[in-house]
Tab-separated table of C-alpha atoms in Angstrom:
chain	number	residue	atom	x	y	z
T	172	MET	CA	119.349	169.616	73.275
T	173	SER	CA	122.679	170.830	73.543
T	174	ARG	CA	124.490	169.743	77.062
T	175	VAL	CA	125.281	172.290	79.702
T	176	GLY	CA	126.387	170.942	82.946
T	177	TYR	CA	126.907	168.473	85.430
T	178	MET	CA	125.800	168.031	88.647
T	179	HIS	CA	128.688	166.310	90.719
T	180	THR	CA	127.858	164.782	93.880
T	181	ASP	CA	128.940	162.047	96.032
T	182	CYS	CA	124.966	161.420	96.440
T	183	LEU	CA	125.081	159.231	93.181
T	184	ILE	CA	127.286	156.109	92.769
T	185	PRO	CA	129.679	156.894	90.325
T	186	MET	CA	129.463	155.525	86.487
T	187	THR	CA	130.740	156.594	83.190
T	188	GLY	CA	130.429	156.164	79.356
T	189	ASN	CA	130.681	157.240	76.065
T	190	ASN	CA	128.051	159.778	74.300
T	191	PRO	CA	124.603	157.663	74.147
T	192	TYR	CA	123.353	160.435	71.993
T	193	ALA	CA	125.712	159.900	69.520
T	194	THR	CA	125.013	161.257	65.855
T	195	SER	CA	128.101	161.107	64.805
T	196	ASN	CA	131.668	159.149	64.859
T	197	GLU	CA	132.975	162.528	65.826
T	198	ASN	CA	131.111	163.409	69.163
T	199	ALA	CA	130.541	159.409	70.346
T	200	GLU	CA	133.443	159.436	72.313
T	201	GLU	CA	132.394	162.349	74.300
T	202	LEU	CA	132.590	161.553	78.451
T	203	HIS	CA	129.206	161.216	79.726
T	204	THR	CA	128.575	161.486	83.795
T	205	PRO	CA	125.651	159.936	86.343
T	206	ALA	CA	124.095	163.936	86.412
T	207	GLU	CA	123.938	166.006	83.168
T	208	VAL	CA	122.115	168.969	82.786
T	209	TYR	CA	120.770	169.690	78.463
T	210	THR	CA	118.853	172.722	77.419
T	211	ALA	CA	116.940	173.675	74.387
T	212	ALA	CA	117.239	177.478	74.686
T	213	GLU	CA	113.965	177.733	72.014
T	214	LEU	CA	112.149	175.269	74.045
T	215	LYS	CA	112.649	177.433	77.184
T	216	LEU	CA	113.156	174.140	78.569
T	217	ALA	CA	115.918	172.386	80.290
T	218	VAL	CA	116.259	169.127	81.691
T	219	LEU	CA	118.255	167.340	84.315
T	220	GLN	CA	119.318	163.483	83.666
T	221	ILE	CA	120.087	161.457	86.491
T	222	ARG	CA	121.003	158.599	85.192
T	223	ALA	CA	122.526	156.323	88.375
T	224	PRO	CA	120.835	155.363	91.548
T	225	ILE	CA	121.168	157.389	95.124
T	226	ILE	CA	122.950	156.412	97.478
T	227	GLN	CA	120.874	155.398	100.275
T	228	SER	CA	122.508	157.104	103.213
T	229	LYS	CA	122.249	160.323	101.064
T	230	SER	CA	118.551	160.402	99.915
T	231	LYS	CA	118.374	163.576	102.298
T	232	LYS	CA	121.141	165.358	100.856
T	233	PHE	CA	120.395	164.370	97.386
T	234	ARG	CA	116.919	166.074	97.807
T	235	GLN	CA	118.332	169.266	99.349
T	236	LEU	CA	121.011	169.955	96.605
T	237	LEU	CA	117.816	169.405	93.463
T	238	VAL	CA	115.582	171.832	95.267
T	239	SER	CA	118.083	174.274	96.380
T	240	TRP	CA	119.225	173.829	92.389
T	241	ILE	CA	115.812	174.526	90.878
T	242	LYS	CA	115.017	177.406	93.074
T	243	SER	CA	118.393	179.344	92.479
T	244	SER	CA	118.150	178.520	88.347
T	245	GLY	CA	114.390	180.222	89.186
T	246	PHE	CA	112.489	177.871	86.808
T	247	SER	CA	108.675	178.963	86.035
T	248	ARG	CA	107.840	175.399	87.130
T	249	ALA	CA	109.547	171.828	87.270
T	250	VAL	CA	108.293	168.673	86.248
T	251	VAL	CA	109.729	165.359	87.696
T	252	LEU	CA	109.392	162.451	85.846
T	253	SER	CA	108.876	159.028	87.998
T	254	SER	CA	107.445	155.842	89.134
T	255	SER	CA	105.929	153.917	91.091
T	256	GLN	CA	106.174	150.378	92.101
T	257	ALA	CA	103.150	148.606	90.288
T	258	TYR	CA	102.602	146.238	92.634
T	259	GLN	CA	101.898	149.150	95.842
T	260	ARG	CA	98.310	149.930	93.492
T	261	ASP	CA	95.785	149.091	95.859
T	262	ASP	CA	92.005	147.691	93.996
T	263	GLN	CA	90.658	151.194	93.190
T	264	GLN	CA	94.192	152.511	91.578
T	265	MET	CA	94.523	149.462	89.316
T	266	LYS	CA	91.375	151.047	87.530
T	267	GLY	CA	92.101	152.694	84.782
T	268	ILE	CA	95.356	154.517	82.660
T	269	PRO	CA	98.513	153.867	85.170
T	270	LEU	CA	99.239	157.382	85.612
T	271	ARG	CA	99.458	159.941	88.306
T	272	TYR	CA	100.392	163.544	88.585
T	273	LEU	CA	101.260	165.566	91.568
T	274	VAL	CA	101.456	169.032	91.789
T	275	THR	CA	102.315	171.623	94.758
T	276	PRO	CA	100.241	174.492	96.057
T	277	SER	CA	101.742	177.110	94.406
T	278	LEU	CA	102.095	175.428	90.991
T	279	LEU	CA	98.629	174.349	91.035
T	280	LYS	CA	97.424	178.702	90.872
T	281	ASP	CA	98.825	178.337	87.268
T	282	SER	CA	98.181	175.040	86.182
T	283	GLU	CA	94.675	174.143	87.659
T	284	ASP	CA	92.647	174.545	84.675
T	285	ALA	CA	95.184	173.278	82.213
T	286	LEU	CA	95.176	170.134	84.528
T	287	LYS	CA	91.618	169.577	84.633
T	288	GLU	CA	91.325	170.150	80.950
T	289	LEU	CA	93.772	167.260	80.305
T	290	SER	CA	91.588	165.005	82.850
T	291	TRP	CA	94.833	163.296	84.588
T	292	ARG	CA	94.611	161.701	87.458
T	293	GLU	CA	95.882	162.714	90.988
T	294	MET	CA	97.717	160.434	93.076
T	295	GLU	CA	95.555	158.750	95.325
T	296	ARG	CA	96.300	158.841	99.351
T	297	VAL	CA	96.788	155.334	100.490
T	298	SER	CA	96.748	154.833	104.161
T	299	ALA	CA	99.504	154.041	105.708
T	300	TYR	CA	98.971	150.639	107.069
T	301	PRO	CA	95.881	148.941	104.836
T	302	GLY	CA	93.217	147.379	106.723
T	303	LEU	CA	93.804	149.423	110.013
T	304	THR	CA	91.299	151.851	111.053
T	305	ASP	CA	93.508	154.171	113.302
T	306	ALA	CA	92.557	158.083	113.898
T	307	ASN	CA	96.157	159.340	114.079
T	308	THR	CA	97.669	157.398	110.852
T	309	GLU	CA	96.188	160.277	108.067
T	310	PRO	CA	96.679	158.599	104.486
T	311	ARG	CA	99.564	159.618	103.203
T	312	LEU	CA	101.373	159.278	99.849
T	313	TYR	CA	103.475	156.597	99.022
T	314	VAL	CA	105.733	159.007	97.527
T	315	PRO	CA	108.663	161.179	98.695
T	316	GLY	CA	107.590	164.991	99.494
T	317	GLY	CA	108.838	168.220	99.152
T	318	GLU	CA	109.251	171.845	99.605
T	319	ASP	CA	106.859	174.571	98.041
T	320	ILE	CA	107.918	175.441	94.567
T	321	PRO	CA	106.381	175.497	91.350
T	322	LEU	CA	106.741	171.743	90.778
T	323	ALA	CA	104.898	168.657	89.296
T	324	VAL	CA	105.524	165.028	89.983
T	325	LEU	CA	104.344	162.593	86.928
T	326	ILE	CA	104.008	159.442	88.473
T	327	LEU	CA	103.604	155.688	86.062
T	328	PHE	CA	103.276	152.887	87.801
T	329	CYS	CA	105.431	149.909	86.437
T	330	SER	CA	107.082	146.959	87.321
T	331	GLU	CA	110.678	145.481	86.929
T	332	GLY	CA	112.309	144.564	83.514
T	333	ASP	CA	112.029	145.900	80.253
T	334	ASN	CA	110.849	149.785	80.487
T	335	ILE	CA	111.058	151.354	77.150
T	336	PRO	CA	107.383	151.180	76.482
T	337	ASP	CA	107.013	152.590	79.952
T	338	ALA	CA	109.222	155.340	79.157
T	339	PHE	CA	107.409	156.516	75.841
T	340	THR	CA	104.226	156.288	77.997
T	341	LEU	CA	105.157	158.986	80.037
T	342	VAL	CA	107.010	161.331	77.678
T	343	ASN	CA	104.072	161.041	75.313
T	344	HIS	CA	102.072	161.696	78.904
T	345	LEU	CA	104.101	164.663	79.890
T	346	ASN	CA	103.858	166.091	75.743
T	347	ASP	CA	100.067	165.691	76.119
T	348	TRP	CA	100.815	168.945	78.672
T	349	LEU	CA	103.822	170.807	77.640
T	350	HIS	CA	103.556	170.350	73.451
T	351	LEU	CA	107.431	169.609	73.959
T	352	LEU	CA	107.079	167.901	70.365
T	353	ASP	CA	103.707	167.833	67.766
T	354	ASP	CA	102.005	164.871	67.599
T	355	PRO	CA	104.462	162.376	68.467
T	356	SER	CA	101.681	159.482	68.289
T	357	GLN	CA	102.194	159.528	64.550
T	358	LYS	CA	103.908	157.072	62.833
T	359	PRO	CA	106.814	156.018	62.565
T	360	ASN	CA	107.789	156.943	66.105
T	361	LYS	CA	109.174	160.396	66.637
T	362	TRP	CA	111.092	160.376	69.632
T	363	LYS	CA	114.612	159.496	69.172
T	364	ILE	CA	115.809	156.355	70.953
T	365	PRO	CA	119.465	156.863	72.801
T	366	THR	CA	121.966	154.034	71.957
T	367	SER	CA	122.553	152.795	75.817
T	368	TRP	CA	119.223	151.614	75.139
T	369	ASN	CA	120.334	148.886	73.071
T	370	LEU	CA	120.781	145.116	74.690
T	371	LEU	CA	118.965	145.484	77.655
T	372	PHE	CA	118.916	141.706	78.194
T	373	GLY	CA	122.571	141.206	77.200
T	374	SER	CA	125.153	140.122	74.552
T	375	GLY	CA	124.747	138.382	71.072
T	376	ILE	CA	123.845	134.758	71.429
T	377	PRO	CA	126.422	132.078	70.471
T	378	PRO	CA	126.064	131.140	66.650
T	379	ALA	CA	126.644	127.716	67.709
T	380	LEU	CA	123.095	127.381	69.236
T	381	PHE	CA	121.238	126.848	66.061
E	102	MET	CA	125.244	147.764	99.589
E	103	ALA	CA	125.205	146.479	103.031
E	104	THR	CA	122.579	146.045	105.747
E	105	PHE	CA	122.066	147.214	109.688
E	106	PHE	CA	124.521	144.064	110.394
E	107	GLY	CA	126.629	144.455	107.704
E	108	GLU	CA	125.373	141.730	105.212
E	109	VAL	CA	126.353	142.753	101.884
E	110	LEU	CA	123.693	142.137	99.687
E	111	SER	CA	124.429	142.700	95.732
E	112	VAL	CA	121.267	144.512	94.272
E	113	TYR	CA	120.314	144.642	90.951
E	114	SER	CA	117.600	146.234	90.506
E	115	ARG	CA	117.304	149.113	88.861
E	116	ALA	CA	114.165	150.692	91.239
E	117	VAL	CA	115.356	153.017	93.829
E	118	GLU	CA	114.476	152.241	97.185
E	119	GLU	CA	113.305	154.989	99.378
E	120	ASP	CA	114.218	154.516	102.603
E	121	GLU	CA	112.462	156.133	105.054
E	122	GLU	CA	114.614	157.909	107.167
E	123	GLU	CA	113.167	160.718	108.941
E	124	VAL	CA	109.455	159.263	109.285
E	125	ASP	CA	110.609	157.197	112.925
E	126	GLU	CA	113.777	158.112	113.967
E	127	ASN	CA	114.758	158.552	117.198
E	128	GLU	CA	118.214	159.647	118.403
E	129	GLU	CA	119.362	156.347	119.181
E	130	ASP	CA	119.448	155.444	115.428
E	131	ALA	CA	120.789	158.853	114.371
E	132	GLU	CA	123.839	158.310	116.772
E	133	ILE	CA	123.981	155.088	115.279
E	134	ARG	CA	124.179	156.508	111.662
E	135	ARG	CA	126.329	158.898	112.182
E	136	GLU	CA	128.786	156.736	113.669
E	137	LEU	CA	128.514	154.051	111.077
E	138	GLU	CA	129.215	157.161	108.566
E	139	GLU	CA	132.756	158.089	110.727
E	140	LYS	CA	133.510	154.824	110.318
E	141	ARG	CA	132.870	154.589	106.732
E	142	GLU	CA	135.348	157.623	105.904
E	143	VAL	CA	138.235	157.376	104.140
E	144	HIS	CA	141.337	158.046	105.877
E	145	LEU	CA	144.514	158.956	103.835
E	146	HIS	CA	147.976	157.868	105.920
E	147	TRP	CA	150.966	159.846	104.276
E	148	SER	CA	154.656	159.361	104.752
E	149	PRO	CA	155.672	162.295	107.549
E	150	GLU	CA	157.424	164.291	104.874
E	151	VAL	CA	154.573	164.084	102.585
E	152	SER	CA	151.891	164.941	104.994
E	153	GLU	CA	154.549	167.929	106.179
E	154	SER	CA	154.658	169.609	103.173
E	155	LEU	CA	150.614	169.082	102.783
E	156	LYS	CA	150.214	170.279	105.829
E	157	SER	CA	152.194	173.752	104.854
E	158	GLY	CA	149.659	173.962	101.887
E	159	ASN	CA	152.330	172.511	99.150
E	160	LYS	CA	150.460	169.694	97.233
E	161	LEU	CA	152.502	166.695	95.656
E	162	PRO	CA	153.599	168.043	92.463
E	163	CYS	CA	152.333	165.375	89.982
E	164	SER	CA	152.735	165.199	86.318
E	165	ASP	CA	151.568	161.727	85.850
E	166	PHE	CA	148.945	159.679	88.119
E	167	ILE	CA	148.759	155.926	87.489
E	168	LEU	CA	146.197	154.085	88.736
E	169	ALA	CA	145.677	150.779	89.059
E	170	VAL	CA	142.031	149.461	90.140
E	171	GLY	CA	141.655	145.750	91.105
E	172	HIS	CA	144.571	142.724	91.411
E	173	ASN	CA	145.279	142.371	87.342
E	174	ALA	CA	146.162	146.112	86.858
E	175	ALA	CA	147.799	146.196	90.546
E	176	ARG	CA	150.286	143.019	89.988
E	177	PHE	CA	150.337	144.324	85.990
E	178	LEU	CA	152.739	147.156	87.655
E	179	SER	CA	154.128	144.989	90.479
E	180	VAL	CA	156.008	143.173	87.635
E	181	TYR	CA	156.139	145.747	84.952
E	182	ALA	CA	157.228	148.807	86.823
E	183	LEU	CA	157.748	148.554	90.228
E	184	THR	CA	160.425	145.692	90.120
E	185	SER	CA	162.660	147.451	87.785
E	186	GLU	CA	162.981	150.964	89.864
E	187	ASN	CA	163.615	152.493	93.437
E	188	TRP	CA	160.373	152.430	94.295
E	189	ASP	CA	159.337	154.627	97.606
E	190	ALA	CA	156.537	153.911	99.002
E	191	LEU	CA	154.651	157.547	100.661
E	192	GLY	CA	151.286	156.549	102.198
E	193	ARG	CA	148.264	154.276	101.870
E	194	ALA	CA	144.769	154.880	102.125
E	195	SER	CA	142.627	152.902	104.353
E	196	VAL	CA	138.852	152.346	104.398
E	197	TRP	CA	136.486	150.617	106.500
E	198	ASN	CA	133.309	148.517	104.872
E	199	GLU	CA	131.182	145.580	105.221
E	200	ARG	CA	134.134	143.716	103.303
E	201	SER	CA	136.557	144.931	104.618
E	202	GLY	CA	136.014	142.056	107.188
E	203	GLY	CA	136.095	143.848	110.749
E	204	VAL	CA	139.594	144.824	111.499
E	205	ALA	CA	141.731	146.458	109.140
E	206	SER	CA	144.455	144.360	107.614
E	207	GLU	CA	147.947	144.942	108.331
E	208	GLU	CA	148.920	144.148	105.287
E	209	SER	CA	147.797	147.664	103.063
E	210	THR	CA	145.793	147.246	99.848
E	211	CYS	CA	145.411	150.570	98.452
E	212	VAL	CA	149.274	152.138	98.393
E	213	PHE	CA	150.971	155.120	96.999
E	214	TYR	CA	154.275	154.744	95.412
E	215	ARG	CA	156.534	157.091	93.612
E	216	PRO	CA	159.945	156.666	92.236
E	217	LYS	CA	163.308	157.887	93.723
E	218	ASP	CA	164.551	159.600	90.897
E	219	ASN	CA	160.994	161.087	89.393
E	220	PRO	CA	159.501	162.691	91.823
E	221	ALA	CA	156.757	163.954	89.387
E	222	VAL	CA	155.152	160.862	88.742
E	223	LEU	CA	152.295	158.963	91.282
E	224	ILE	CA	151.536	155.029	91.138
E	225	CYS	CA	148.660	153.354	93.034
E	226	GLN	CA	147.639	150.439	93.699
E	227	VAL	CA	143.934	149.639	94.910
E	228	THR	CA	143.213	145.777	95.220
E	229	CYS	CA	140.603	146.424	98.729
E	230	TYR	CA	136.911	146.970	98.388
E	231	LEU	CA	135.878	150.314	98.328
E	232	ALA	CA	132.032	150.718	98.773
E	233	GLU	CA	129.696	152.803	96.428
E	234	ASP	CA	129.325	155.848	99.209
E	235	GLN	CA	133.403	155.663	99.476
E	236	LEU	CA	134.368	156.135	95.692
E	237	PHE	CA	133.419	159.569	95.616
E	238	GLN	CA	135.352	160.709	98.607
E	239	TRP	CA	138.666	158.695	97.779
E	240	THR	CA	138.646	160.926	94.270
E	241	GLU	CA	138.410	164.237	96.149
E	242	LYS	CA	140.604	163.285	98.721
E	243	VAL	CA	143.228	162.152	96.991
E	244	PHE	CA	142.830	164.862	94.130
E	245	ASP	CA	142.577	167.046	96.905
E	246	CYS	CA	146.743	166.368	97.760
E	247	LEU	CA	147.632	166.369	94.126
E	248	GLN	CA	149.328	169.609	92.261
E	249	LEU	CA	146.647	169.993	89.393
E	250	ARG	CA	148.387	171.659	86.666
E	251	GLN	CA	149.954	169.575	84.101
E	252	LEU	CA	148.531	166.356	85.610
E	253	ASN	CA	147.508	163.564	83.436
E	254	VAL	CA	145.653	160.092	84.384
E	255	THR	CA	146.064	157.316	83.824
E	256	VAL	CA	143.914	154.396	85.745
E	257	LEU	CA	144.123	150.743	84.742
E	258	SER	CA	140.969	149.057	85.369
E	259	GLU	CA	139.427	145.423	85.022
E	260	SER	CA	135.754	143.700	84.781
E	261	SER	CA	134.437	140.813	84.053
E	262	VAL	CA	133.713	139.869	80.552
E	263	SER	CA	130.010	139.039	81.219
E	264	GLU	CA	129.500	142.880	81.864
E	265	PHE	CA	130.536	143.255	78.247
E	266	LYS	CA	127.526	144.047	76.107
E	267	THR	CA	128.295	143.195	72.402
E	268	ALA	CA	125.043	142.527	69.823
E	269	ASP	CA	128.142	139.803	68.614
E	270	TYR	CA	128.251	137.151	70.504
E	271	LEU	CA	131.644	136.927	72.139
E	272	SER	CA	133.173	133.822	71.574
E	273	SER	CA	135.579	132.597	74.898
E	274	SER	CA	138.640	133.325	72.664
E	275	SER	CA	137.680	137.199	72.633
E	276	ALA	CA	138.933	137.662	76.154
E	277	PRO	CA	140.806	139.366	77.652
E	278	PHE	CA	140.580	142.261	75.658
E	279	LEU	CA	141.219	146.499	76.324
E	280	ARG	CA	138.928	149.118	75.994
E	281	SER	CA	139.304	152.746	76.509
E	282	LEU	CA	137.111	155.767	78.065
E	283	HIS	CA	138.802	159.263	78.573
E	284	SER	CA	138.236	162.516	79.088
E	285	ALA	CA	137.301	165.573	77.083
E	286	ALA	CA	140.348	167.436	78.223
E	287	PHE	CA	142.923	163.878	76.837
E	288	SER	CA	144.154	165.116	73.822
E	289	GLY	CA	146.425	161.541	73.065
E	290	LYS	CA	145.249	158.788	71.098
E	291	PRO	CA	144.435	155.635	73.386
E	292	VAL	CA	146.381	152.563	72.291
E	293	CYS	CA	143.128	150.204	72.190
E	294	LYS	CA	138.827	150.619	70.966
E	295	SER	CA	136.704	153.095	72.698
E	296	LEU	CA	134.042	151.663	75.020
E	297	GLU	CA	131.134	151.133	72.763
E	298	GLN	CA	127.521	152.412	73.925
E	299	PRO	CA	125.333	150.775	75.829
E	300	ASN	CA	128.482	149.531	77.952
E	301	ILE	CA	129.073	151.748	81.026
E	302	VAL	CA	132.012	151.751	83.940
E	303	THR	CA	131.134	152.381	86.890
E	304	GLY	CA	133.796	151.753	90.571
E	305	LEU	CA	136.635	153.794	90.870
E	306	GLN	CA	137.526	154.438	87.776
E	307	ALA	CA	134.387	155.690	87.117
E	308	ALA	CA	134.770	158.515	89.998
E	309	VAL	CA	138.441	159.210	88.896
E	310	LEU	CA	137.061	159.845	85.672
E	311	ASN	CA	134.529	161.964	86.313
E	312	HIS	CA	136.335	163.644	88.488
E	313	CYS	CA	138.350	164.444	86.193
E	314	GLU	CA	136.452	165.037	83.499
E	315	VAL	CA	134.779	167.849	86.106
E	316	HIS	CA	138.179	169.758	86.614
E	317	ARG	CA	139.500	169.471	83.130
E	318	ILE	CA	141.821	166.994	84.292
E	319	PRO	CA	143.510	164.970	81.230
E	320	SER	CA	142.241	161.507	81.624
E	321	ILE	CA	142.253	157.801	80.282
E	322	VAL	CA	141.304	154.508	81.398
E	323	TYR	CA	141.563	150.938	80.145
E	324	GLN	CA	139.541	148.890	81.407
E	325	CYS	CA	140.192	145.008	80.546
E	326	TYR	CA	137.561	142.845	80.182
E	327	SER	CA	138.492	139.162	81.327
E	328	ASP	CA	136.905	135.591	81.920
E	329	VAL	CA	139.093	134.465	84.380
E	330	ILE	CA	138.199	135.005	88.264
E	331	GLY	CA	140.895	135.923	90.183
E	332	PRO	CA	144.545	137.266	88.683
E	333	ASP	CA	146.048	135.705	86.230
E	334	SER	CA	149.385	136.507	83.265
E	335	VAL	CA	147.036	136.413	80.313
E	336	THR	CA	145.045	138.718	82.124
E	337	MET	CA	147.977	141.260	83.233
E	338	GLU	CA	149.467	141.117	79.615
E	339	THR	CA	146.305	142.891	78.448
E	340	PHE	CA	147.447	145.845	79.655
E	341	LYS	CA	150.996	145.496	77.719
E	342	PRO	CA	149.915	147.931	74.788
E	343	THR	CA	149.751	150.578	77.254
E	344	LEU	CA	153.554	150.698	78.252
E	345	THR	CA	154.489	152.464	75.062
E	346	LYS	CA	152.484	155.561	76.718
E	347	LEU	CA	153.494	154.680	80.575
E	348	GLY	CA	156.963	154.454	79.265
E	349	LYS	CA	157.342	157.937	78.712
E	350	SER	CA	157.052	158.731	82.691
E	351	ILE	CA	158.384	155.798	84.521
E	352	LYS	CA	161.120	152.763	83.288
E	353	LEU	CA	159.271	149.845	82.703
E	354	ASP	CA	160.870	146.374	82.624
E	355	PRO	CA	159.350	145.461	78.993
E	356	SER	CA	159.945	141.319	79.636
E	357	PRO	CA	160.418	140.746	83.631
E	358	SER	CA	161.362	137.471	84.271
E	359	ALA	CA	158.972	134.193	84.674
E	360	ASP	CA	159.877	133.523	87.768
E	361	ILE	CA	158.338	137.316	88.887
E	362	LEU	CA	155.147	136.179	86.954
E	363	ARG	CA	155.380	133.081	88.532
E	364	LYS	CA	155.470	134.446	91.735
E	365	ILE	CA	153.350	136.873	91.512
E	366	VAL	CA	150.571	134.481	90.632
E	367	ARG	CA	150.372	131.906	92.573
E	368	THR	CA	149.919	133.386	95.837
E	369	THR	CA	146.493	133.933	94.927
E	370	ASN	CA	145.584	130.542	94.042
E	371	ILE	CA	145.273	129.217	97.705
E	372	HIS	CA	142.288	130.732	98.197
E	373	SER	CA	140.109	129.251	95.630
E	374	ASN	CA	138.576	125.852	96.351
E	375	LEU	CA	135.673	125.766	94.476
E	376	TYR	CA	137.252	122.596	92.629
E	377	ILE	CA	138.929	120.697	94.510
């Protein structure tokens, strides 16, 4: 995939670093910014990678920015890869796979059959105050809502810590639907790991320890 | 990150908290939020002649913008540059956030200087804390005042060596050291190694570098990784290799007297009472 643009906004915490997808010494010193857009023309695919946390008070503004960008770009469908806190799962959600999906009505029209075939599980609605039966509180989703654009959200319940296996679970799950890569389950793992995933737990240990 | 009452919380989780801002927000909450936002705005105060020319649409002519972020970087410029030439203080930036402690101090901690004989050079020393939501705004506002044609940006900044990740063990003798990171438009040769993956740079230096990358301004960040908390002369000396590059635009004092160094380092030791 090739980098085609940035999303330069005050809604993200500034960060920068060298190319995490370097393939040679020549492109190792390319600067990368908090949110960048990549495309693969042959797959008709565009990817927006958001690398920095959103500034808390600006999540609404950022959402509006994203939605207007998705609309103006005219994507036939958009998929949000996301995660949700594992500790928020209720008893019924703890059964089975930790993956869920959500779709907007306009995408549901086109993809209903495909989703049924995959036998994915839709995100359950959880009552806002578990244990309380109040006629006024509708069961609601513990994820942010949106406008009606052809959009799907894939959610993985995960915990704090090393989320590398979670990332593979999610991307394999997406691949079952979109077939970005043929049979990724083959060994060795066909997904490439960026260098930015190294040293998640810090630097090397002092040799004097041994 | 700050809570409503202004306590500073350091957040290390990579999870993003979802605030349910629209759910139960009443008018009073919105009002408080708006006022807080206004208070957190970055303000630039320029000298009368600069603000006069900015008002009439003439931006500051600038071929070299040198930004020092942090005490060591700022003091390095104080010792090697600001003592050796006649400088004019052009203006300052003021910010209010959870760490600025109620009243804005008289002594400004984000000051712009320009040499008397070379108006194309601008130096800025930032030693105050800028909150995450103020970095982007600061960068936009400052660069909005500069003529972007032929602009070169050099940022000197610092970070703790504990934030540097490497597969080899870093012995204490290896710190402090310098790493560089530059925008695509930068064409020179950095004086030190490029920052290795998976290391990243955050803070004001990242905000400035992102801005320069997106607006195609040649820019380089020299980040010093130090194992000393607070300013010290050894860490300051680490920036010395950058003098060869900076010397082209500003007159520098290559060997400042020990007195100047001592004076500049000592003033900060008073605050440290950890080991008394």
